[in-house]
Coordinates of C-alpha atoms and ligand atoms in Angstrom, one line a residue:
X1 CA 25.2 -2.3 -18.0
X2 CA 28.9 -4.8 -17.8
X3 CA 31.6 -3.3 -15.8
X4 CA 34.7 -5.0 -16.4
X5 CA 37.2 -5.8 -12.9
X6 CA 39.3 -2.9 -12.8
X7 CA 36.0 -0.6 -12.0
X8 CA 34.8 -3.3 -9.8
X9 CA 37.6 -2.4 -7.4
X10 CA 36.9 0.1 -4.5
X11 CA 32.9 0.6 -4.9
X12 CA 31.0 2.2 -2.0
X13 CA 27.3 0.7 -1.6
X14 CA 24.3 2.1 0.5
X15 CA 21.2 0.4 1.8
X16 CA 17.9 2.8 2.8
X17 CA 15.6 0.1 3.9
X18 CA 11.9 0.1 3.9
X19 CA 9.0 -2.6 5.4
X20 CA 9.1 -4.7 8.9
X21 CA 11.8 -6.3 10.7
X22 CA 12.4 -8.8 8.5
X23 CA 14.3 -6.4 5.8
X24 CA 16.3 -4.3 8.8
X25 CA 18.3 -8.3 8.8
X26 CA 17.9 -8.6 5.6
X27 CA 20.2 -5.9 4.8
X28 CA 22.6 -6.2 7.6
X29 CA 23.2 -9.7 6.3
X30 CA 23.3 -8.3 3.1
X31 CA 25.8 -5.6 4.3
X32 CA 27.7 -7.9 5.4
X33 CA 27.7 -10.1 2.3
X34 CA 28.9 -6.8 0.5
X35 CA 32.1 -6.6 3.0
X36 CA 32.7 -10.3 3.1
X37 CA 32.9 -9.2 -1.6
X38 CA 35.7 -6.4 -1.1
X39 CA 32.6 -3.4 -1.3
X40 CA 32.8 -1.0 1.2
X41 CA 29.3 1.4 3.2
X42 CA 29.4 4.7 1.7
X43 CA 28.3 7.2 4.8
X44 CA 25.7 8.9 2.5
X45 CA 23.8 7.7 -0.7
X46 CA 25.5 10.5 -2.5
X47 CA 28.9 8.8 -2.3
X48 CA 28.0 5.7 -2.9
X49 CA 28.5 3.7 -5.8
X50 CA 25.9 1.5 -5.5
X51 CA 22.9 2.7 -3.7
X52 CA 21.1 -0.4 -2.9
X53 CA 16.8 -0.3 -2.0
X54 CA 16.0 -2.7 -0.2
X55 CA 12.3 -2.8 -0.3
X56 CA 9.1 -3.6 1.1
X57 CA 5.5 -4.5 -0.6
X58 CA 2.6 -4.9 2.5
X59 CA 0.2 -1.7 1.0
X60 CA 0.4 0.5 -1.3
X61 CA 1.5 3.6 -0.2
X62 CA 4.8 1.0 1.0
X63 CA 5.4 0.2 -2.9
X64 CA 4.7 4.1 -4.2
X65 CA 7.4 5.2 -1.6
X66 CA 10.4 2.9 -2.5
X67 CA 8.8 4.2 -6.2
X68 CA 9.8 7.8 -6.2
X69 CA 12.9 7.0 -4.5
X70 CA 14.5 4.9 -7.1
X71 CA 13.0 7.2 -9.8
X72 CA 14.7 10.1 -8.3
X73 CA 17.9 8.0 -7.5
X74 CA 17.7 6.6 -11.0
X75 CA 18.4 10.2 -12.4
X76 CA 22.3 9.7 -11.2
X77 CA 23.7 7.5 -14.7
X78 CA 26.9 6.5 -13.2
X79 CA 24.9 4.6 -9.3
X80 CA 23.8 1.1 -9.7
X81 CA 20.7 1.3 -8.3
X82 CA 19.6 -2.3 -7.1
X83 CA 16.3 -3.0 -5.3
X84 CA 15.7 -6.1 -3.1
X85 CA 13.4 -7.3 -0.7
X86 CA 9.7 -7.5 -1.6
X87 CA 8.8 -5.0 -4.5
X88 CA 11.2 -6.5 -6.0
X89 CA 9.7 -9.9 -6.2
X90 CA 6.3 -8.4 -7.3
X91 CA 7.1 -6.1 -9.7
X92 CA 11.0 -6.5 -10.0
X93 CA 10.5 -7.5 -14.1
X94 CA 8.4 -4.6 -14.5
X95 CA 10.8 -2.4 -13.0
X96 CA 13.6 -3.1 -14.9
X97 CA 11.4 -3.0 -17.9
X98 CA 11.5 1.4 -16.9
X99 CA 14.6 1.8 -17.2
X100 CA 15.3 2.5 -13.5
X101 CA 17.0 0.2 -11.7
X102 CA 20.2 -2.6 -12.8
X103 CA 19.8 -4.8 -10.8
X104 CA 17.4 -7.3 -9.3
X105 CA 17.3 -9.4 -6.3
X106 CA 15.1 -11.0 -4.6
X107 CA 14.0 -12.0 -0.7
X108 CA 15.6 -15.3 -1.3
X109 CA 18.6 -14.5 -2.7
X110 CA 19.1 -10.7 -0.1
X111 CA 21.7 -12.7 1.3
X112 CA 24.4 -13.2 -1.6
X113 CA 23.7 -9.6 -2.7
X114 CA 26.6 -9.1 -3.0
X115 CA 27.8 -11.9 -4.9
X116 CA 25.0 -11.5 -6.8
X117 CA 26.7 -7.7 -7.6
X118 CA 29.9 -9.6 -8.6
X119 CA 27.7 -11.6 -10.7
X120 CA 27.2 -8.4 -12.5
X121 CA 29.9 -7.2 -13.0
X122 CA 31.0 -10.7 -14.8
X123 CA 28.2 -11.3 -16.5
X124 CA 25.7 -8.7 -16.9
X125 CA 22.8 -10.8 -15.3
X126 CA 20.1 -8.4 -13.9
X127 CA 17.5 -11.0 -12.0
X128 CA 17.2 -12.7 -9.5
X129 CA 13.2 -14.0 -8.3
X130 CA 13.7 -17.4 -8.7
X131 CA 11.9 -19.3 -5.5
X132 CA 13.1 -22.2 -5.6
X133 CA 14.6 -24.1 -2.5
X134 CA 17.5 -24.1 -4.2
X135 CA 17.6 -20.7 -5.0
X136 CA 17.0 -20.1 -0.7
X137 CA 19.6 -18.3 1.1
X138 CA 19.3 -19.3 5.0
X139 CA 20.2 -15.9 7.2
X140 CA 23.5 -17.0 9.1
X141 CA 26.4 -14.5 7.5
X142 CA 26.7 -12.1 10.5
X143 CA 28.4 -11.1 13.3
X144 CA 28.7 -7.6 15.2
X145 CA 30.4 -4.9 13.5
X146 CA 31.6 -2.9 15.8
X147 CA 31.0 -0.2 13.6
X148 CA 27.1 -1.0 13.4
X149 CA 25.2 1.7 15.7
X150 CA 24.1 -1.4 17.3
X151 CA 26.8 -3.6 17.8
X152 CA 25.4 -5.4 20.6
X153 CA 22.0 -6.2 18.7
X154 CA 21.7 -8.9 16.3
X155 CA 18.8 -10.1 14.2
X156 CA 17.6 -13.4 14.1
X157 CA 15.7 -15.6 11.9
X158 CA 14.3 -18.6 12.9
X159 CA 12.0 -19.0 10.0
X160 CA 11.3 -17.7 6.7
X161 CA 8.1 -16.9 4.8
X162 CA 4.3 -17.6 5.3
X163 CA 2.3 -19.8 4.9
X164 CA -1.4 -18.3 6.7
X165 CA -3.2 -16.2 3.0
X166 CA -4.6 -13.6 6.1
X167 CA -7.0 -12.8 3.1
X168 CA -5.7 -8.8 2.9
X169 CA -1.9 -9.6 3.0
X170 CA 1.2 -10.0 0.2
X171 CA 4.0 -11.6 2.6
X172 CA 3.1 -15.2 1.5
X173 CA 3.4 -14.6 -2.3
X174 CA 6.1 -12.0 -2.3
X175 CA 7.7 -14.6 1.1
X176 CA 6.8 -17.7 0.0
X177 CA 6.4 -20.6 1.8
X178 CA 7.7 -21.1 5.3
X179 CA 10.8 -22.5 6.2
X180 CA 12.0 -23.1 9.9
X181 CA 15.9 -23.1 10.2
X182 CA 17.0 -26.2 12.1
X183 CA 17.9 -25.9 16.2
X184 CA 20.9 -26.5 16.5
X185 CA 22.3 -24.4 13.2
X186 CA 20.0 -21.0 15.1
X187 CA 21.6 -22.0 18.7
X188 CA 24.6 -22.1 17.7
X189 CA 24.5 -19.1 15.5
X190 CA 23.8 -17.2 18.9
X191 CA 26.4 -18.5 20.7
X192 CA 28.4 -17.4 17.2
X193 CA 26.8 -13.8 18.6
X194 CA 27.1 -13.7 21.6
X195 CA 31.2 -14.7 21.5
X196 CA 31.5 -11.9 19.3
X197 CA 29.7 -9.3 21.6
X198 CA 25.7 -9.0 21.2
X199 CA 23.8 -9.3 24.3
X200 CA 20.8 -8.5 22.7
X201 CA 19.1 -10.5 19.9
X202 CA 15.5 -11.0 18.2
X203 CA 13.5 -13.8 17.2
X204 CA 12.1 -13.4 14.0
X205 CA 9.0 -14.8 11.9
X206 CA 6.1 -13.9 10.1
X207 CA 4.2 -16.0 12.5
X208 CA 7.1 -17.2 15.6
X209 CA 4.5 -20.5 17.3
X210 CA 4.6 -21.7 14.0
X211 CA 8.0 -22.3 14.2
X212 CA 8.8 -26.3 13.4
X213 CA 6.0 -27.0 12.0
X214 CA 7.1 -27.5 8.8
X215 CA 9.9 -29.4 9.3
X216 CA 9.1 -31.5 12.0
X217 CA 12.4 -29.8 14.6
X218 CA 11.2 -28.5 18.2
X219 CA 8.1 -26.7 19.5
X220 CA 9.0 -22.0 19.4
X221 CA 8.7 -22.3 23.4
X222 CA 11.7 -24.7 23.3
X223 CA 13.7 -22.8 21.1
X224 CA 13.0 -19.2 23.1
X225 CA 14.4 -21.8 26.2
X226 CA 17.4 -23.2 24.3
X227 CA 18.6 -19.5 23.1
X228 CA 17.7 -18.2 26.6
X229 CA 20.2 -20.3 28.1
X230 CA 22.9 -19.3 25.6
X231 CA 25.6 -17.8 27.8
X232 CA 25.6 -14.1 27.4
X233 CA 22.8 -13.1 26.3
X234 CA 20.7 -10.5 28.6
X235 CA 17.9 -10.4 26.7
X236 CA 16.0 -11.6 24.0
X237 CA 13.5 -10.2 21.6
X238 CA 11.0 -12.1 19.8
X239 CA 8.1 -11.2 16.2
X240 CA 5.7 -11.6 15.7
X241 CA 3.2 -13.8 16.9
X242 CA 0.0 -15.1 16.5
X243 CA -3.1 -15.4 18.0
X244 CA -4.0 -18.8 17.0
X245 CA -0.8 -20.4 17.3
X246 CA 0.6 -18.7 20.5
X247 CA 1.2 -21.0 23.5
X248 CA 0.6 -20.7 27.1
X249 CA 4.2 -22.6 27.5
X250 CA 6.1 -19.7 26.0
X251 CA 4.4 -17.8 28.6
X252 CA 5.8 -20.2 30.8
X253 CA 9.3 -19.7 29.8
X254 CA 9.3 -16.3 29.3
X255 CA 8.1 -16.6 33.2
X256 CA 11.0 -18.6 33.9
X257 CA 13.8 -16.8 32.1
X258 CA 14.7 -13.2 33.3
X259 CA 16.6 -12.8 30.1
X260 CA 13.4 -13.0 28.3
X261 CA 11.3 -9.7 27.4
X262 CA 8.2 -9.1 28.7
X263 CA 7.4 -7.0 25.5
X264 CA 4.3 -9.2 23.4
X265 CA 3.4 -8.4 20.4
X266 CA 0.3 -9.8 19.2
X267 CA -1.6 -8.4 16.5
X268 CA -4.8 -8.7 17.1
X269 CA -6.0 -6.7 13.2
X270 CA -10.5 -6.9 14.2
X271 CA -12.9 -6.6 17.3
X272 CA -15.0 -8.5 15.1
X273 CA -15.7 -12.1 14.5
X274 CA -17.3 -11.5 11.8
X275 CA -14.6 -9.6 10.1
X276 CA -11.7 -11.8 11.6
X277 CA -13.0 -14.6 9.8
X278 CA -13.0 -13.2 5.9
X279 CA -9.3 -12.0 7.4
X280 CA -8.9 -15.5 7.2
X281 CA -7.1 -14.8 10.7
X282 CA -8.4 -18.6 12.3
X283 CA -8.9 -17.7 16.5
X284 CA -12.1 -15.3 17.6
X285 CA -12.0 -12.7 20.0
X286 CA -12.9 -14.5 23.1
X287 CA -9.5 -16.6 21.8
X288 CA -7.9 -13.6 22.3
X289 CA -9.1 -12.3 25.3
X290 CA -8.6 -16.2 27.2
X291 CA -4.2 -15.2 25.6
X292 CA -4.6 -11.5 27.7
X293 CA -6.6 -13.8 30.7
X294 CA -3.0 -16.1 31.0
X295 CA -0.6 -14.0 30.0
X296 CA -2.1 -11.6 33.3
X297 CA -1.7 -15.0 35.1
X298 CA 1.3 -16.0 34.0
X299 CA 3.7 -13.0 33.8
X300 CA 1.8 -10.6 35.5
X301 CA 3.6 -7.5 34.2
X302 CA 3.4 -7.5 30.7
X303 CA 3.6 -5.1 28.0
X304 CA 1.3 -6.5 25.1
X305 CA 2.1 -4.4 21.8
X306 CA -0.6 -5.1 18.6
X307 CA -1.5 -4.4 14.3
X308 CA -5.3 -3.5 13.4
X309 CA -6.7 -2.6 10.6
X310 CA -10.0 -0.4 9.3
X311 CA -11.8 -0.5 5.8
X312 CA -11.3 -4.6 6.0
X313 CA -13.7 -4.9 3.1
X314 CA -17.1 -5.5 4.1
X315 CA -16.1 -3.7 8.2
X316 CA -19.5 -1.9 9.1
X317 CA -19.8 0.8 11.6
X318 CA -20.7 -2.0 14.5
X319 CA -17.4 -4.6 13.1
X320 CA -15.5 -1.2 13.4
X321 CA -17.5 -0.4 17.5
X322 CA -16.4 -3.7 18.2
X323 CA -12.7 -3.3 17.6
X324 CA -12.7 0.2 20.0
X325 CA -14.1 -1.5 22.6
X326 CA -11.5 -4.7 22.7
X327 CA -9.1 -2.1 22.4
X328 CA -10.6 0.0 25.5
X329 CA -10.6 -3.1 27.1
X330 CA -8.0 -4.7 26.9
X331 CA -5.9 -1.4 26.5
X332 CA -2.6 -2.0 25.1
X333 CA 1.1 -0.7 25.3
X334 CA 0.5 -0.1 21.4
X335 CA -1.5 -0.5 18.7
X336 CA 0.4 -0.4 15.1
X337 CA -3.1 0.9 13.0
X338 CA -2.9 0.7 9.4
X339 CA -5.6 2.1 6.6
X340 CA -6.5 -1.5 4.3
X341 CA -4.9 -1.9 1.6
X342 CA -5.7 -4.2 -1.6
X343 CA -3.2 -6.3 -3.0
X344 CA -3.6 -8.5 -6.0
X345 CA -3.2 -11.5 -5.3
X346 CA -3.9 -12.1 -2.6
X347 CA -7.6 -13.1 -1.5
X348 CA -9.5 -9.9 -0.7
X349 CA -8.7 -8.0 -3.9
X350 CA -11.2 -9.1 -5.4
X351 CA -14.0 -8.0 -2.4
X352 CA -15.2 -4.6 -3.1
X353 CA -14.2 -2.2 -0.6
X354 CA -17.2 -0.7 1.2
X355 CA -15.4 2.1 2.8
X356 CA -14.1 5.2 0.9
X357 CA -10.2 6.6 1.4
X358 CA -12.3 9.3 3.9
X359 CA -14.4 7.3 6.0
X360 CA -11.2 4.6 6.4
X361 CA -8.2 7.7 7.2
X362 CA -11.5 8.6 9.7
X363 CA -11.8 5.6 11.4
X364 CA -8.0 4.9 11.6
X365 CA -7.9 8.6 13.4
X366 CA -10.4 8.0 15.7
X367 CA -8.7 4.4 16.7
X368 CA -5.1 6.6 17.1
X369 CA -6.3 8.9 19.5
X370 CA -7.9 6.3 21.7
X371 CA -5.3 4.2 21.2
X372 CA -2.8 7.4 21.5
X373 CA -4.7 7.9 25.6
X374 CA -4.3 4.8 26.9
X375 CA -0.3 4.4 25.4
X376 CA 0.1 7.1 27.5
X377 CA -1.7 5.8 30.6
X378 CA 0.0 2.6 30.6
X379 CA 3.2 5.2 30.6
X380 CA 1.7 6.9 33.9
X381 CA 1.4 3.7 35.9
X382 CA 4.8 2.5 35.0
X383 CA 6.1 5.4 36.9
X384 CA 8.3 4.3 41.1
X385 CA 8.5 0.9 39.2
X386 CA 12.6 -0.3 39.7
X387 CA 13.4 -1.9 36.1
X388 CA 16.3 -2.5 33.7
X389 CA 16.8 -1.3 30.7
X390 CA 19.2 -2.1 27.9
X391 CA 21.0 1.5 27.1
X392 CA 21.0 1.8 23.3
X393 CA 22.6 5.4 22.6
X394 CA 23.4 9.1 24.4
X395 CA 20.0 11.4 24.1
X396 CA 18.9 13.2 21.2
X397 CA 18.9 15.5 24.1
X398 CA 21.4 16.2 26.4
X399 CA 25.3 14.2 25.7
X400 CA 24.4 13.8 29.6
X401 CA 21.4 11.5 29.1
X402 CA 22.0 8.1 28.0
X403 CA 18.7 6.7 26.3
X404 CA 17.4 2.7 26.2
X405 CA 14.4 0.3 26.5
X406 CA 12.9 -1.3 29.8
X407 CA 12.6 -5.3 29.4
X408 CA 8.2 -4.0 28.8
X409 CA 10.5 -2.5 25.7
X410 CA 9.2 1.0 26.5
X411 CA 11.8 3.5 26.0
X412 CA 13.5 5.3 28.9
X413 CA 15.3 8.5 29.3
X414 CA 18.3 8.1 32.2
X415 CA 21.5 9.8 33.5
X416 CA 24.8 8.3 31.6
X417 CA 27.6 7.9 29.2
X418 CA 28.9 6.3 26.6
X419 CA 30.5 3.4 28.4
X420 CA 26.8 3.3 29.6
X421 CA 26.4 1.5 25.2
X422 CA 24.9 -2.1 25.2
X423 CA 25.3 -2.5 28.7
X424 CA 21.4 -3.7 31.7
X425 CA 20.9 -0.8 33.8
X426 CA 18.8 -0.4 37.4
X427 CA 16.2 2.3 37.2
X428 CA 13.4 3.1 39.0
X429 CA 11.0 5.3 36.4
X430 CA 10.5 9.3 38.2
X431 CA 8.2 11.0 35.4
X432 CA 7.1 10.4 32.0
X433 CA 7.3 12.8 28.7
X434 CA 5.5 12.9 25.8
X435 CA 5.7 9.2 24.8
X436 CA 8.9 8.6 26.8
X437 CA 9.6 7.2 30.3
X438 CA 12.4 9.1 32.6
X439 CA 14.1 7.2 35.4
X440 CA 17.0 8.0 37.4
X441 CA 19.9 5.4 38.5
X442 CA 19.5 2.9 40.9
X443 CA 21.7 0.3 43.0
Ligands
LIG501 N1 3.0 -11.7 10.9 C1 2.4 -11.2 11.0 C2 0.5 -11.1 11.1 O1 1.1 -12.1 11.0 O2 0.5 -10.0 12.3 C3 3.2 -9.4 10.6 C4 2.4 -9.4 9.0 S1 2.3 -8.1 8.3 C5 4.6 -7.9 7.2 C6 2.3 -6.9 9.4 C7 1.3 -5.7 9.3 O3 1.1 -5.1 8.5 C8 -0.7 -7.0 9.8 O4 0.0 -7.2 10.7 C9 -1.1 -6.4 9.2 O5 -2.0 -5.5 10.1 C10 -0.6 -5.3 7.9 N2 -1.3 -5.0 7.2 C11 -0.7 -6.4 6.0 N3 -1.4 -6.3 5.6 C12 -2.1 -4.7 5.1 C13 -2.4 -5.2 4.2 N4 -3.2 -5.1 3.0 N5 -3.4 -3.5 4.5 C14 -3.0 -2.8 5.4 N6 -2.9 -3.4 5.7 C15 -2.3 -4.3 5.9
LIG502 FE1 0.4 -11.9 6.7 FE2 -1.1 -12.9 8.1 FE3 1.2 -14.2 7.1 FE4 1.2 -12.0 9.4 S1 0.5 -14.5 9.4 S2 2.7 -12.3 7.2 S3 -0.9 -11.0 8.4 S4 -0.3 -13.8 5.9
LIG503 FE1 7.6 -7.1 5.1 FE2 6.9 -5.5 3.6 FE3 7.9 -7.8 3.2 S1 6.6 -5.7 6.3 S2 8.2 -9.6 5.2 S3 9.2 -5.9 4.2 S4 6.1 -6.9 2.7

C-alpha cells in the first residue's frame, strides 16, 4: 500500500505490547519516535489509523496470542497493521506473505518506527529486518511525557541482545549479539531523565551482569553506582541478572546506596545440575546457593525472584523434585514459572520431549501451588516493618487509597491521593490481603 502526503496527515497510532520489559521499553521509545514524526496517540485500537503489535517469540503461546490478535485486527481494511519486535524478526516475511500486516519492523529498528512508517508511505518499503550493525538503533530517544501514566518511571536499556545461547532460548536469534551502550551515554541519558521529572529508572539487559564485556566499558556494578549517584533518582531497579555473571561487588554497591532496589531477579531455571548443564546455563545449584548466602550476608533484608522452566527435554521426576526442594529452601518472594516450549532453531529444539503436555502442566501446577504458599508467607513476614513506598497510582478499590511498591518491590496499598503519585512515602505494613500488603503512613 502506498499513500500520498495528505493521507499521512493526522494519523493516530495504537501500540499493543507483548513480552518482556525490553518490549515495554521499546514500545515507549516507538511512541516517542512516532510523536516526533507527527503521528498522535489514539486512545483505543478502534480509533487508530495505525495499529502496532510489538511482539514476543519466547514461547509458542506468546506467538499464537499475538498472531490471533494480528489476524483479528487485519480484518479492518482501513487500518495499517504494523508488526514489530521479536516475532517480526523470526517470521515477519511469512506474516507479510500471508497478507495480515502492512509493515514489519525487527528489534534493531523498532525505536525508529515513526521514520520507517514515513518511508513506507513514501516508498512502499514494507520489511525492515536487518541485523547489520549499521541498521541498529540505540535506545535513548525517550524523555518522560507528562501525559504518560507512569511519568516518573523510565526504562533505561543498557545492553541489547544476548550471546549466552541457553539451549531453550530464542532471544539470541531474534535480538542478535550483545551490544553494550557506552556508559557515558547511559549516565547522560539518566541525568536527562532525572532533569525531565523521572525519579525511578529500571536498567535493562538480558544479562545486565555482562554489561561492558563486549565493549571493554566499565563493569555493571560501576555503572549501577554511577546511576545511583545521579541527583534526583530515588529508586533504581535492574533486570535481568544471570547467576553465572552475578558479582559480589554488585551486592556491595546495592548495600551502599539506599536508592537501589533490594529486589533481585535471578533466574534459576532448574534445581537440577544435570538439567542446568543441558540448558547451557554455566552454573551449578551450589553456585546459586553461594550467591544467596552473599545476599544474606551483605544485604540482610532483600527480596529474591526467579524464573523456572518445567519439562525441559530429559527432565525426570527426580530433577523436578530437586527444583521443588530448591524452591522450598531458597523461599523466593516470587517465581515466574513456565512449561518448556520448543523453539525452532535453538539447541534444545532437536531434543526429544520426554513429558506429555499434561505431565508438564501437572508439574507446573505443583510448582505454582508451592510458590504461592511461600510468597504469601513472605508477605506476612513483612507485617510491622517500616518501609519506603514509591506511589504509582490511585488504588483500584478506593479513591482514598493509593498503591505503590516497596524497595523489595512488594505491592502495597496505603491511604493517599493523586498528589502522592510518583513520590516516596514512609509506611508501616499492617496486614496482607491476597498478594498485597496494606500499610499506614508514618512520619
Ligand atoms: N535473560 C533472562 C535470563 O537469563 O534468564 C530472561 C530471558 S527470557 C526473556 C525470560 C524467561 O523465559 C527465561 O528466564 C525462561 O525462564 C523463560 N523461557 C525462555 N525460553 C523459554 C522456552 N523455550 N520455554 C519456556 N520458557 C522459556
Ligand atoms: Fe535467553 Fe539465556 Fe540470553 Fe536469558 S541469558 S536471554 S535465557 S539466552
Ligand atoms: Fe522479550 Fe519476548 Fe523478545 S521475552 S526479548 S519480547 S522474545
